[in-house]
Amino acid sequence: MCGVVGIVSHQAVNHALYDALTIMQHRGQDAAGVVTWGADGLRDRKSNGLVRDVFRQRHMDWLTGNIGIGHIRYPTAGGARVDEAQPFYVNSPYGICLGHNGNLTNSDELTQLLTKEDRRHLNTGSDSEVLLNVFAHELQIRTNGKPTPEQIFDTVDAVHRRCKGGYAVVAMIVGIGIVAFRDPNGIRPLVLGQRQCEGGSEYMVASESVALDILRFERLRDVRPGETVFIEIDGVLHSREQQNTARHTPCIFEFVYFARPDSILDDLSVYKARLRMGEQLAGKILREFSDHDIEVVIPIPDTSRTSAVQVAHHLGIKYREGFIKNRYIGRTFIMPDQAERTQSVRRKLNTIDLEFRGKNVLLVDDSIVRGTTSRQIIKLARDAGARKVYFASAAPPVRYPNVYGIDMPAASELIANGRTVEEIEKLIGADRLIYQDLPGLIRSVRHDNSSISEFDTSCFSGEYVTGDVTDEYLRELEERRNDAAKKQQKNQRGDFVVGDAVEAEYQDAAIGM
């Protein structure tokens, strides 16, 4: 998962871009980058690490200009090298910088076409660089002067025809403006905002609406699936929707885990969705465990708090905070490999023993992906003196790989893959395990927006909305992206020369989620 932002302003955008990336830091901790353009030309700064570590005052002073884009990353395709930090740049045509959130499912095929037929050179293994070169090639064959809005729209339509998967893109064409677009299914989020200043209208696009809120941009709307938004450097906005036959299927896992609760995506409140997840989960508990002896409901901080409060309310049971989170540890789900995730749980959480000792506790988490964290948290609860430990997930079992930009591609690493609930219950060491069901999750999220009838639920259902994901593709993906393969690739490349200590430094930060 990544975060993107683009701003066209009548004043310097460096600090606004920095603030936007900091606000969205929960979407990626691996790398950060900003590119700006103005009278001093093109300026950029990007590196591995958290936003606060990548940008020092000298970098902020360097990033001059009233237009720019930014990106925060954790790797799903490519690696974790500094040269794979975004935004990426190509100098022809015009000079184009691009940041991408998502994952292309036909990246290998596009790579061959780009190198053999389009005669373009790729420097990395990132599908974002592939997407940039597809965009650059399609724009180049359509223009021989300053591109018109129609030529840019036609270019993006061609990108949609060639690129498959989930993607939200922000690109800056040097001296021209910013282009933003989503995949035809609208899997990955992208929001458009506007504010007024003395010079006129200023525009911003970002992965989440909370970035607009903090910078005092009014949220206009979501960029629609398949739509192209083009903002000229003088602040004139153009947009065109593709003749889109794809179903609008936003990623439901954004609402379960990734997005901040104060964000609104596709006109749906993340906070309200999580409240209703708790209501639905409480109903499931009452149906399946009506004779329960639960004495206290305790959330796994932080994402599950909203749902856990509702579970406690509807069960008529006390809600208590039993875990204290170390704010200087990153989100374990998005850490690059299993060893780091395992090591980080103990550093991340500590128990308040009096909330556990001698009690039957219900732990509520947003989801269970690999199961490692759940197993360790249950052990923490037992070590703190809990008599019984029940566990509830506000999301259904994650049984299948996600191929649209979330780092859970290896089915063998998913604890629910090929296992029953009872088997998972034993593996994580719970006295009872209760999952949300998929219809209940969908009801929770779509409640406020009846125009959205479907979501990308592939990690729960195994149904891939783009229609191009085959068993062979999934096998190849697992071989390439399981934790063992990542570890081997990292060692071969020498991404982090001094080893895990450097990675830990990058991860140790307050994410606020």
Short mmCIF file of C-alpha atoms in Angstrom, two decimals:
data_model
loop_
_atom_site.label_atom_id
_atom_site.label_comp_id
_atom_site.label_asym_id
_atom_site.label_seq_id
_atom_site.Cartn_x
_atom_site.Cartn_y
_atom_site.Cartn_z
CA MET A 1 0.00 0.00 0.00
CA CYS A 2 1.25 3.49 -0.83
CA GLY A 3 0.08 7.07 -0.63
CA VAL A 4 0.17 9.72 -3.34
CA VAL A 5 -0.42 13.48 -3.36
CA GLY A 6 -0.28 16.26 -5.96
CA ILE A 7 -0.79 20.02 -5.50
CA VAL A 8 -1.13 22.90 -7.95
CA SER A 9 -0.91 26.15 -6.02
CA HIS A 10 -0.15 29.87 -6.23
CA GLN A 11 2.43 29.54 -3.48
CA ALA A 12 5.25 27.18 -2.55
CA VAL A 13 4.01 23.60 -2.11
CA ASN A 14 7.01 21.99 -0.38
CA HIS A 15 5.65 22.17 3.15
CA ALA A 16 2.13 21.23 2.08
CA LEU A 17 3.44 18.11 0.34
CA TYR A 18 5.52 17.23 3.39
CA ASP A 19 2.50 17.62 5.67
CA ALA A 20 0.31 15.52 3.37
CA LEU A 21 2.83 12.69 3.30
CA THR A 22 3.23 12.82 7.08
CA ILE A 23 -0.56 12.62 7.50
CA MET A 24 -0.64 9.56 5.24
CA GLN A 25 2.45 7.91 6.73
CA HIS A 26 0.28 4.97 7.83
CA ARG A 27 0.05 3.94 4.16
CA GLY A 28 3.76 3.18 3.83
CA GLN A 29 6.94 3.35 5.87
CA ASP A 30 9.55 2.15 3.41
CA ALA A 31 10.34 5.29 1.40
CA ALA A 32 9.19 8.84 0.72
CA GLY A 33 9.73 11.33 -2.08
CA VAL A 34 8.72 14.76 -3.36
CA VAL A 35 9.24 16.45 -6.73
CA THR A 36 8.49 20.15 -7.30
CA TRP A 37 8.73 22.46 -10.30
CA GLY A 38 9.04 26.23 -10.57
CA ALA A 39 11.33 29.04 -11.67
CA ASP A 40 14.35 27.10 -10.42
CA GLY A 41 13.43 24.10 -12.53
CA LEU A 42 12.74 20.55 -11.41
CA ARG A 43 13.70 19.74 -7.82
CA ASP A 44 13.43 16.37 -6.10
CA ARG A 45 14.24 14.56 -2.88
CA LYS A 46 13.51 10.90 -2.18
CA SER A 47 15.02 8.17 -0.06
CA ASN A 48 14.26 5.15 2.08
CA GLY A 49 12.76 5.91 5.46
CA LEU A 50 9.94 7.78 7.13
CA VAL A 51 8.92 11.21 5.93
CA ARG A 52 10.45 12.91 8.96
CA ASP A 53 13.80 11.20 8.30
CA VAL A 54 13.92 11.69 4.53
CA PHE A 55 13.35 15.44 4.59
CA ARG A 56 15.64 17.81 6.48
CA GLN A 57 15.50 21.59 6.36
CA ARG A 58 18.06 21.75 3.56
CA HIS A 59 15.85 19.47 1.46
CA MET A 60 12.79 21.60 2.13
CA ASP A 61 14.70 24.73 1.11
CA TRP A 62 15.76 22.95 -2.08
CA LEU A 63 12.20 21.95 -3.07
CA THR A 64 11.04 25.23 -4.59
CA GLY A 65 8.03 25.75 -6.84
CA ASN A 66 4.25 26.06 -6.78
CA ILE A 67 3.46 22.64 -8.22
CA GLY A 68 4.56 19.24 -7.06
CA ILE A 69 3.77 15.62 -6.24
CA GLY A 70 4.73 13.30 -3.40
CA HIS A 71 4.73 9.61 -2.60
CA ILE A 72 5.12 7.30 0.39
CA ARG A 73 5.80 3.65 -0.23
CA TYR A 74 5.98 0.18 1.07
CA PRO A 75 7.00 -2.32 -1.59
CA THR A 76 4.61 -4.78 -3.19
CA ALA A 77 6.42 -4.91 -6.55
CA GLY A 78 10.10 -4.28 -7.06
CA GLY A 79 12.29 -4.06 -4.01
CA ALA A 80 13.25 -1.72 -1.21
CA ARG A 81 16.25 0.00 -2.78
CA VAL A 82 16.67 3.76 -2.68
CA ASP A 83 16.44 3.92 -6.47
CA GLU A 84 12.96 2.40 -6.28
CA ALA A 85 11.65 5.22 -4.10
CA GLN A 86 9.10 7.37 -5.93
CA PRO A 87 8.20 9.58 -7.72
CA PHE A 88 9.91 8.17 -10.82
CA TYR A 89 11.08 10.42 -13.67
CA VAL A 90 11.54 10.18 -17.44
CA ASN A 91 12.82 13.10 -19.49
CA SER A 92 10.82 12.42 -22.65
CA PRO A 93 8.40 13.78 -23.56
CA TYR A 94 8.54 17.10 -21.67
CA GLY A 95 9.82 15.48 -18.47
CA ILE A 96 7.30 13.44 -16.48
CA CYS A 97 7.33 12.48 -12.79
CA LEU A 98 4.91 9.86 -11.49
CA GLY A 99 3.79 8.34 -8.19
CA HIS A 100 1.59 5.25 -8.07
CA ASN A 101 -0.48 3.46 -5.44
CA GLY A 102 -1.49 -0.06 -6.40
CA ASN A 103 -0.21 -2.97 -8.42
CA LEU A 104 -0.27 -3.89 -12.11
CA THR A 105 -1.24 -7.48 -12.75
CA ASN A 106 0.30 -7.50 -16.26
CA SER A 107 3.58 -5.81 -15.37
CA ASP A 108 5.78 -8.57 -16.84
CA GLU A 109 4.00 -8.48 -20.18
CA LEU A 110 4.20 -4.67 -20.30
CA THR A 111 7.90 -4.76 -19.47
CA GLN A 112 8.61 -6.90 -22.53
CA LEU A 113 6.50 -4.70 -24.79
CA LEU A 114 8.11 -1.51 -23.51
CA THR A 115 11.65 -2.73 -24.00
CA LYS A 116 11.20 -4.59 -27.31
CA GLU A 117 8.53 -2.58 -29.13
CA ASP A 118 8.36 0.86 -27.51
CA ARG A 119 12.17 0.92 -27.12
CA ARG A 120 12.10 2.32 -23.62
CA HIS A 121 14.65 1.51 -20.92
CA LEU A 122 13.61 0.45 -17.41
CA ASN A 123 15.98 0.93 -14.47
CA THR A 124 14.12 -0.96 -11.74
CA GLY A 125 11.79 -3.87 -11.13
CA SER A 126 8.95 -1.59 -10.05
CA ASP A 127 5.62 -1.73 -11.85
CA SER A 128 5.31 2.00 -11.16
CA GLU A 129 8.19 2.65 -13.53
CA VAL A 130 6.43 0.43 -16.06
CA LEU A 131 3.26 2.51 -15.70
CA LEU A 132 5.24 5.74 -16.08
CA ASN A 133 6.82 4.56 -19.32
CA VAL A 134 3.49 3.40 -20.73
CA PHE A 135 2.07 6.86 -19.97
CA ALA A 136 5.13 8.62 -21.45
CA HIS A 137 5.06 6.51 -24.62
CA GLU A 138 1.36 7.05 -25.21
CA LEU A 139 1.70 10.80 -24.64
CA GLN A 140 4.68 11.06 -26.96
CA ILE A 141 2.92 9.47 -29.94
CA ARG A 142 -0.02 11.86 -29.53
CA THR A 143 1.80 15.19 -29.24
CA ASN A 144 4.47 17.26 -30.95
CA GLY A 145 3.86 20.53 -29.09
CA LYS A 146 2.23 21.51 -25.83
CA PRO A 147 -0.31 18.77 -25.08
CA THR A 148 -3.98 19.70 -25.05
CA PRO A 149 -6.36 18.40 -22.40
CA GLU A 150 -7.91 16.09 -25.01
CA GLN A 151 -4.53 14.61 -25.89
CA ILE A 152 -3.84 13.95 -22.22
CA PHE A 153 -7.26 12.35 -21.79
CA ASP A 154 -6.64 10.14 -24.83
CA THR A 155 -3.26 9.20 -23.39
CA VAL A 156 -4.77 8.01 -20.12
CA ASP A 157 -7.49 6.11 -21.98
CA ALA A 158 -4.68 4.26 -23.76
CA VAL A 159 -3.00 3.57 -20.40
CA HIS A 160 -6.25 2.03 -19.17
CA ARG A 161 -6.36 -0.22 -22.23
CA ARG A 162 -2.81 -1.42 -21.69
CA CYS A 163 -2.50 -1.57 -17.89
CA LYS A 164 -4.43 -4.07 -15.81
CA GLY A 165 -4.80 -4.18 -12.04
CA GLY A 166 -5.44 -1.59 -9.36
CA TYR A 167 -3.83 1.83 -9.53
CA ALA A 168 -4.23 5.43 -8.46
CA VAL A 169 -1.74 7.71 -10.20
CA VAL A 170 -0.50 11.26 -9.78
CA ALA A 171 1.84 12.50 -12.52
CA MET A 172 3.47 15.88 -13.11
CA ILE A 173 4.27 16.94 -16.67
CA VAL A 174 7.02 19.53 -16.35
CA GLY A 175 5.81 23.00 -17.28
CA ILE A 176 2.34 21.68 -18.13
CA GLY A 177 0.52 20.53 -15.00
CA ILE A 178 -0.60 17.54 -12.95
CA VAL A 179 -2.52 14.52 -14.22
CA ALA A 180 -4.38 12.19 -11.84
CA PHE A 181 -6.37 9.05 -12.58
CA ARG A 182 -7.73 5.80 -11.12
CA ASP A 183 -8.07 2.35 -12.61
CA PRO A 184 -11.42 1.62 -14.32
CA ASN A 185 -12.61 -0.41 -11.33
CA GLY A 186 -11.67 2.30 -8.86
CA ILE A 187 -9.92 -0.25 -6.66
CA ARG A 188 -7.39 2.16 -5.20
CA PRO A 189 -8.66 5.46 -3.72
CA LEU A 190 -7.99 9.00 -4.96
CA VAL A 191 -9.68 12.18 -3.74
CA LEU A 192 -9.87 15.67 -5.31
CA GLY A 193 -9.91 18.89 -3.27
CA GLN A 194 -9.94 22.65 -3.85
CA ARG A 195 -9.25 25.79 -1.86
CA GLN A 196 -9.35 29.48 -2.67
CA CYS A 197 -6.52 31.95 -2.15
CA GLU A 198 -5.71 35.44 -3.37
CA GLY A 199 -4.33 34.09 -6.62
CA GLY A 200 -7.40 31.98 -7.38
CA SER A 201 -8.22 28.28 -7.09
CA GLU A 202 -5.71 25.74 -5.86
CA TYR A 203 -6.21 22.01 -6.33
CA MET A 204 -4.99 18.90 -4.57
CA VAL A 205 -5.35 15.17 -5.15
CA ALA A 206 -4.47 12.62 -2.49
CA SER A 207 -5.00 9.00 -1.54
CA GLU A 208 -7.13 9.95 1.47
CA SER A 209 -9.43 12.86 2.26
CA VAL A 210 -7.78 13.42 5.65
CA ALA A 211 -4.77 14.93 3.85
CA LEU A 212 -7.09 17.50 2.26
CA ASP A 213 -8.74 18.26 5.60
CA ILE A 214 -5.51 19.03 7.42
CA LEU A 215 -4.34 21.34 4.62
CA ARG A 216 -7.76 23.09 4.53
CA PHE A 217 -8.70 21.93 1.06
CA GLU A 218 -12.39 21.38 0.55
CA ARG A 219 -13.10 17.83 -0.53
CA LEU A 220 -14.83 18.16 -3.91
CA ARG A 221 -15.28 14.49 -4.72
CA ASP A 222 -13.46 11.26 -5.41
CA VAL A 223 -11.72 10.89 -8.73
CA ARG A 224 -14.12 8.55 -10.47
CA PRO A 225 -13.11 5.12 -11.74
CA GLY A 226 -11.47 5.49 -15.15
CA GLU A 227 -11.61 9.30 -14.92
CA THR A 228 -8.71 11.62 -15.78
CA VAL A 229 -8.21 14.89 -13.92
CA PHE A 230 -5.80 17.40 -15.48
CA ILE A 231 -4.81 20.56 -13.58
CA GLU A 232 -2.81 23.12 -15.54
CA ILE A 233 0.00 24.99 -13.80
CA ASP A 234 -2.16 28.15 -13.67
CA GLY A 235 -4.87 26.29 -11.74
CA VAL A 236 -7.36 25.49 -14.51
CA LEU A 237 -8.99 22.11 -13.95
CA HIS A 238 -10.15 19.75 -16.70
CA SER A 239 -11.62 16.27 -16.34
CA ARG A 240 -13.04 13.53 -18.52
CA GLU A 241 -14.55 10.19 -17.65
CA GLN A 242 -13.73 7.15 -19.73
CA GLN A 243 -16.57 5.28 -21.36
CA ASN A 244 -16.25 2.79 -18.55
CA THR A 245 -17.84 -0.64 -18.70
CA ALA A 246 -15.99 -1.93 -15.63
CA ARG A 247 -17.77 -2.34 -12.31
CA HIS A 248 -16.92 0.17 -9.60
CA THR A 249 -15.35 -2.06 -6.95
CA PRO A 250 -13.29 -0.12 -4.38
CA CYS A 251 -10.99 -2.12 -2.12
CA ILE A 252 -12.87 -3.11 1.03
CA PHE A 253 -9.62 -3.67 2.96
CA GLU A 254 -9.08 0.11 2.95
CA PHE A 255 -12.03 0.34 5.33
CA VAL A 256 -10.96 -2.65 7.42
CA TYR A 257 -7.38 -1.60 8.07
CA PHE A 258 -5.46 0.76 5.85
CA ALA A 259 -7.31 4.08 5.73
CA ARG A 260 -7.41 6.47 8.66
CA PRO A 261 -10.78 6.50 10.44
CA ASP A 262 -11.21 10.22 9.75
CA SER A 263 -11.04 9.69 5.98
CA ILE A 264 -13.92 9.54 3.53
CA LEU A 265 -13.37 7.32 0.50
CA ASP A 266 -15.89 7.01 -2.34
CA ASP A 267 -18.34 9.01 -0.20
CA LEU A 268 -18.07 6.39 2.54
CA SER A 269 -16.92 7.26 6.06
CA VAL A 270 -14.20 4.90 7.26
CA TYR A 271 -15.16 5.64 10.87
CA LYS A 272 -18.84 4.84 10.36
CA ALA A 273 -17.94 1.67 8.47
CA ARG A 274 -15.86 0.47 11.42
CA LEU A 275 -18.64 1.31 13.86
CA ARG A 276 -21.00 -0.86 11.86
CA MET A 277 -18.39 -3.62 11.62
CA GLY A 278 -18.58 -3.75 15.39
CA GLU A 279 -22.37 -3.90 15.30
CA GLN A 280 -22.34 -6.73 12.76
CA LEU A 281 -19.64 -8.58 14.69
CA ALA A 282 -21.61 -8.33 17.92
CA GLY A 283 -24.62 -9.82 16.14
CA LYS A 284 -22.47 -12.71 14.92
CA ILE A 285 -21.19 -13.35 18.45
CA LEU A 286 -24.72 -13.39 19.87
CA ARG A 287 -25.84 -15.82 17.19
CA GLU A 288 -22.91 -18.22 17.48
CA PHE A 289 -21.94 -17.81 21.13
CA SER A 290 -25.19 -16.90 22.86
CA ASP A 291 -24.15 -18.57 26.14
CA HIS A 292 -20.85 -16.70 26.31
CA ASP A 293 -19.15 -15.87 29.59
CA ILE A 294 -17.21 -12.84 28.31
CA GLU A 295 -16.47 -10.34 31.09
CA VAL A 296 -14.57 -7.63 29.25
CA VAL A 297 -13.95 -6.52 25.63
CA ILE A 298 -10.41 -5.33 24.86
CA PRO A 299 -9.29 -3.93 21.47
CA ILE A 300 -5.98 -4.60 19.76
CA PRO A 301 -4.80 -1.01 19.25
CA ASP A 302 -5.32 0.99 17.21
CA THR A 303 -7.42 0.19 14.15
CA SER A 304 -9.89 -2.10 15.94
CA ARG A 305 -10.89 0.35 18.70
CA THR A 306 -13.89 1.73 16.84
CA SER A 307 -15.33 -1.72 16.18
CA ALA A 308 -14.52 -3.01 19.67
CA VAL A 309 -16.46 -0.19 21.35
CA GLN A 310 -19.56 -1.22 19.41
CA VAL A 311 -19.06 -4.89 20.18
CA ALA A 312 -18.93 -4.12 23.90
CA HIS A 313 -21.97 -1.83 23.69
CA HIS A 314 -24.16 -4.34 21.87
CA LEU A 315 -23.07 -7.23 24.08
CA GLY A 316 -23.66 -5.14 27.19
CA ILE A 317 -20.15 -5.84 28.45
CA LYS A 318 -17.42 -3.58 29.82
CA TYR A 319 -14.98 -2.06 27.30
CA ARG A 320 -11.44 -1.67 28.59
CA GLU A 321 -8.04 -0.72 27.24
CA GLY A 322 -5.81 -3.65 28.12
CA PHE A 323 -2.88 -3.03 25.78
CA ILE A 324 -0.66 0.03 25.72
CA LYS A 325 0.98 0.68 22.40
CA ASN A 326 4.50 1.95 21.94
CA ARG A 327 3.92 4.89 19.59
CA TYR A 328 7.42 4.58 18.17
CA ILE A 329 6.86 1.23 16.48
CA GLY A 330 5.50 1.02 12.94
CA ARG A 331 2.52 -0.96 11.70
CA THR A 332 3.54 -4.62 11.82
CA PHE A 333 1.31 -5.61 8.90
CA ILE A 334 3.29 -3.50 6.44
CA MET A 335 6.76 -4.47 7.64
CA PRO A 336 8.74 -6.11 4.85
CA ASP A 337 9.29 -9.57 6.33
CA GLN A 338 8.05 -12.00 8.93
CA ALA A 339 11.05 -11.74 11.24
CA GLU A 340 10.50 -8.02 11.72
CA ARG A 341 6.76 -8.48 12.28
CA THR A 342 7.39 -11.11 14.95
CA GLN A 343 10.06 -9.09 16.73
CA SER A 344 7.96 -5.94 16.69
CA VAL A 345 4.86 -7.28 18.48
CA ARG A 346 6.61 -7.51 21.85
CA ARG A 347 8.18 -4.09 21.38
CA LYS A 348 4.85 -2.68 20.23
CA LEU A 349 2.38 -3.77 22.95
CA ASN A 350 2.43 -4.09 26.72
CA THR A 351 -0.43 -5.32 28.89
CA ILE A 352 -2.24 -3.70 31.81
CA ASP A 353 -2.40 -6.83 33.95
CA LEU A 354 -5.35 -5.77 36.12
CA GLU A 355 -7.62 -5.78 33.05
CA PHE A 356 -6.75 -9.42 32.32
CA ARG A 357 -6.05 -11.16 35.62
CA GLY A 358 -8.68 -13.76 36.44
CA LYS A 359 -11.07 -12.60 33.67
CA ASN A 360 -12.60 -14.06 30.54
CA VAL A 361 -11.60 -11.54 27.89
CA LEU A 362 -12.69 -10.98 24.31
CA LEU A 363 -9.92 -9.49 22.17
CA VAL A 364 -11.14 -7.67 19.06
CA ASP A 365 -8.87 -7.04 16.08
CA ASP A 366 -9.60 -5.56 12.66
CA SER A 367 -8.43 -8.68 10.81
CA ILE A 368 -6.18 -11.73 11.00
CA VAL A 369 -3.77 -12.04 8.10
CA ARG A 370 -0.70 -14.12 8.87
CA GLY A 371 -1.79 -14.98 12.41
CA THR A 372 1.62 -14.24 13.93
CA THR A 373 0.49 -11.09 15.72
CA SER A 374 -2.76 -12.70 16.92
CA ARG A 375 -0.93 -15.68 18.39
CA GLN A 376 1.54 -13.48 20.26
CA ILE A 377 -1.17 -11.13 21.54
CA ILE A 378 -3.18 -14.04 22.91
CA LYS A 379 -0.04 -15.24 24.69
CA LEU A 380 0.43 -11.76 26.14
CA ALA A 381 -3.13 -11.88 27.47
CA ARG A 382 -2.58 -15.28 29.08
CA ASP A 383 0.74 -14.17 30.57
CA ALA A 384 -1.14 -11.22 32.09
CA GLY A 385 -3.42 -13.68 33.91
CA ALA A 386 -6.50 -13.99 31.70
CA ARG A 387 -8.62 -17.04 32.59
CA LYS A 388 -9.99 -17.44 29.05
CA VAL A 389 -9.05 -15.58 25.88
CA TYR A 390 -11.63 -15.29 23.12
CA PHE A 391 -10.70 -13.62 19.84
CA ALA A 392 -12.93 -11.83 17.32
CA SER A 393 -12.04 -10.44 13.90
CA ALA A 394 -14.00 -7.51 12.44
CA ALA A 395 -13.16 -8.90 8.98
CA PRO A 396 -13.77 -12.34 7.46
CA PRO A 397 -10.96 -14.90 7.12
CA VAL A 398 -8.22 -13.70 4.75
CA ARG A 399 -7.85 -16.82 2.62
CA TYR A 400 -6.54 -15.56 -0.73
CA PRO A 401 -3.74 -13.37 -2.06
CA ASN A 402 -4.33 -9.71 -2.76
CA VAL A 403 -2.87 -8.67 -6.11
CA TYR A 404 -3.99 -5.03 -6.29
CA GLY A 405 -1.45 -3.35 -4.05
CA ILE A 406 -1.63 -4.93 -0.58
CA ASP A 407 1.36 -6.96 0.57
CA MET A 408 -0.30 -10.29 1.26
CA PRO A 409 0.41 -12.10 -1.99
CA ALA A 410 1.65 -15.48 -0.78
CA ALA A 411 -1.29 -17.74 0.03
CA SER A 412 0.96 -20.02 2.07
CA GLU A 413 1.57 -17.12 4.50
CA LEU A 414 -2.14 -16.57 5.17
CA ILE A 415 -3.22 -18.48 8.27
CA ALA A 416 -6.79 -18.93 6.97
CA ASN A 417 -5.78 -20.32 3.59
CA GLY A 418 -6.98 -23.93 3.41
CA ARG A 419 -7.93 -24.03 7.10
CA THR A 420 -11.20 -24.10 9.00
CA VAL A 421 -12.02 -21.60 11.73
CA GLU A 422 -11.51 -24.33 14.31
CA GLU A 423 -8.03 -25.07 12.96
CA ILE A 424 -7.11 -21.38 13.03
CA GLU A 425 -8.47 -21.14 16.56
CA LYS A 426 -6.05 -23.83 17.70
CA LEU A 427 -3.10 -22.34 15.83
CA ILE A 428 -3.45 -18.91 17.42
CA GLY A 429 -4.25 -20.40 20.83
CA ALA A 430 -7.69 -18.86 21.38
CA ASP A 431 -10.38 -20.45 23.52
CA ARG A 432 -12.83 -19.38 20.83
CA LEU A 433 -12.44 -17.56 17.50
CA ILE A 434 -15.23 -15.64 15.80
CA TYR A 435 -14.94 -14.02 12.38
CA GLN A 436 -17.13 -11.40 10.75
CA ASP A 437 -18.89 -12.82 7.70
CA LEU A 438 -18.45 -11.24 4.28
CA PRO A 439 -22.08 -10.10 3.77
CA GLY A 440 -21.89 -8.41 7.18
CA LEU A 441 -18.68 -6.61 6.22
CA ILE A 442 -20.16 -5.41 2.93
CA ARG A 443 -23.29 -4.15 4.71
CA SER A 444 -21.09 -2.28 7.16
CA VAL A 445 -19.10 -0.45 4.50
CA ARG A 446 -21.66 0.36 1.81
CA HIS A 447 -24.42 1.52 4.15
CA ASP A 448 -24.12 5.21 3.25
CA ASN A 449 -23.55 4.85 -0.48
CA SER A 450 -26.09 2.71 -2.27
CA SER A 451 -24.52 3.55 -5.64
CA ILE A 452 -21.67 1.16 -4.79
CA SER A 453 -23.04 -2.35 -4.96
CA GLU A 454 -19.75 -4.26 -5.04
CA PHE A 455 -16.28 -4.11 -3.57
CA ASP A 456 -12.98 -5.77 -4.30
CA THR A 457 -13.17 -8.52 -1.70
CA SER A 458 -10.63 -10.78 -3.37
CA CYS A 459 -8.58 -11.52 -0.24
CA PHE A 460 -11.74 -12.85 1.42
CA SER A 461 -13.64 -14.34 -1.53
CA GLY A 462 -10.95 -15.26 -4.06
CA GLU A 463 -12.87 -13.34 -6.75
CA TYR A 464 -10.62 -10.97 -8.71
CA VAL A 465 -12.61 -8.13 -10.23
CA THR A 466 -10.25 -7.41 -13.14
CA GLY A 467 -10.86 -10.86 -14.58
CA ASP A 468 -7.24 -11.48 -15.58
CA VAL A 469 -5.85 -13.22 -12.48
CA THR A 470 -5.13 -16.88 -13.24
CA ASP A 471 -3.90 -19.71 -11.03
CA GLU A 472 -0.59 -19.60 -12.88
CA TYR A 473 -0.25 -15.90 -12.13
CA LEU A 474 -0.91 -16.52 -8.44
CA ARG A 475 1.67 -19.32 -8.32
CA GLU A 476 4.31 -17.12 -9.93
CA LEU A 477 3.44 -14.28 -7.59
CA GLU A 478 3.81 -16.48 -4.53
CA GLU A 479 7.23 -17.70 -5.64
CA ARG A 480 8.36 -14.13 -6.21
CA ARG A 481 6.91 -12.42 -3.16
CA ASN A 482 6.81 -14.79 -0.23
CA ASP A 483 8.91 -13.81 2.76
CA ALA A 484 11.72 -16.23 1.91
CA ALA A 485 12.00 -14.81 -1.60
CA LYS A 486 11.99 -11.25 -0.28
CA LYS A 487 14.76 -12.09 2.16
CA GLN A 488 16.86 -13.68 -0.57
CA GLN A 489 16.31 -10.73 -2.92
CA LYS A 490 17.23 -8.28 -0.20
CA ASN A 491 20.45 -10.15 0.60
CA GLN A 492 21.39 -10.39 -3.09
CA ARG A 493 20.82 -6.69 -3.66
CA GLY A 494 22.27 -5.55 -0.36
CA ASP A 495 19.42 -3.12 0.08
CA PHE A 496 20.28 -2.41 3.70
CA VAL A 497 24.01 -2.80 4.06
CA VAL A 498 24.12 -2.83 7.85
CA GLY A 499 21.19 -5.19 8.11
CA ASP A 500 18.05 -5.16 10.16
CA ALA A 501 19.25 -2.43 12.51
CA VAL A 502 18.84 0.10 9.72
CA GLU A 503 15.42 -1.26 8.80
CA ALA A 504 14.37 -1.01 12.45
CA GLU A 505 15.43 2.63 12.48
CA TYR A 506 13.15 3.29 9.51
CA GLN A 507 10.25 1.48 11.15
CA ASP A 508 10.51 2.99 14.66
CA ALA A 509 8.13 5.92 14.35
CA ALA A 510 4.73 7.01 15.55
CA ILE A 511 2.29 6.22 12.78
CA GLY A 512 -0.81 7.22 14.70
CA MET A 513 -2.85 4.19 13.61
#
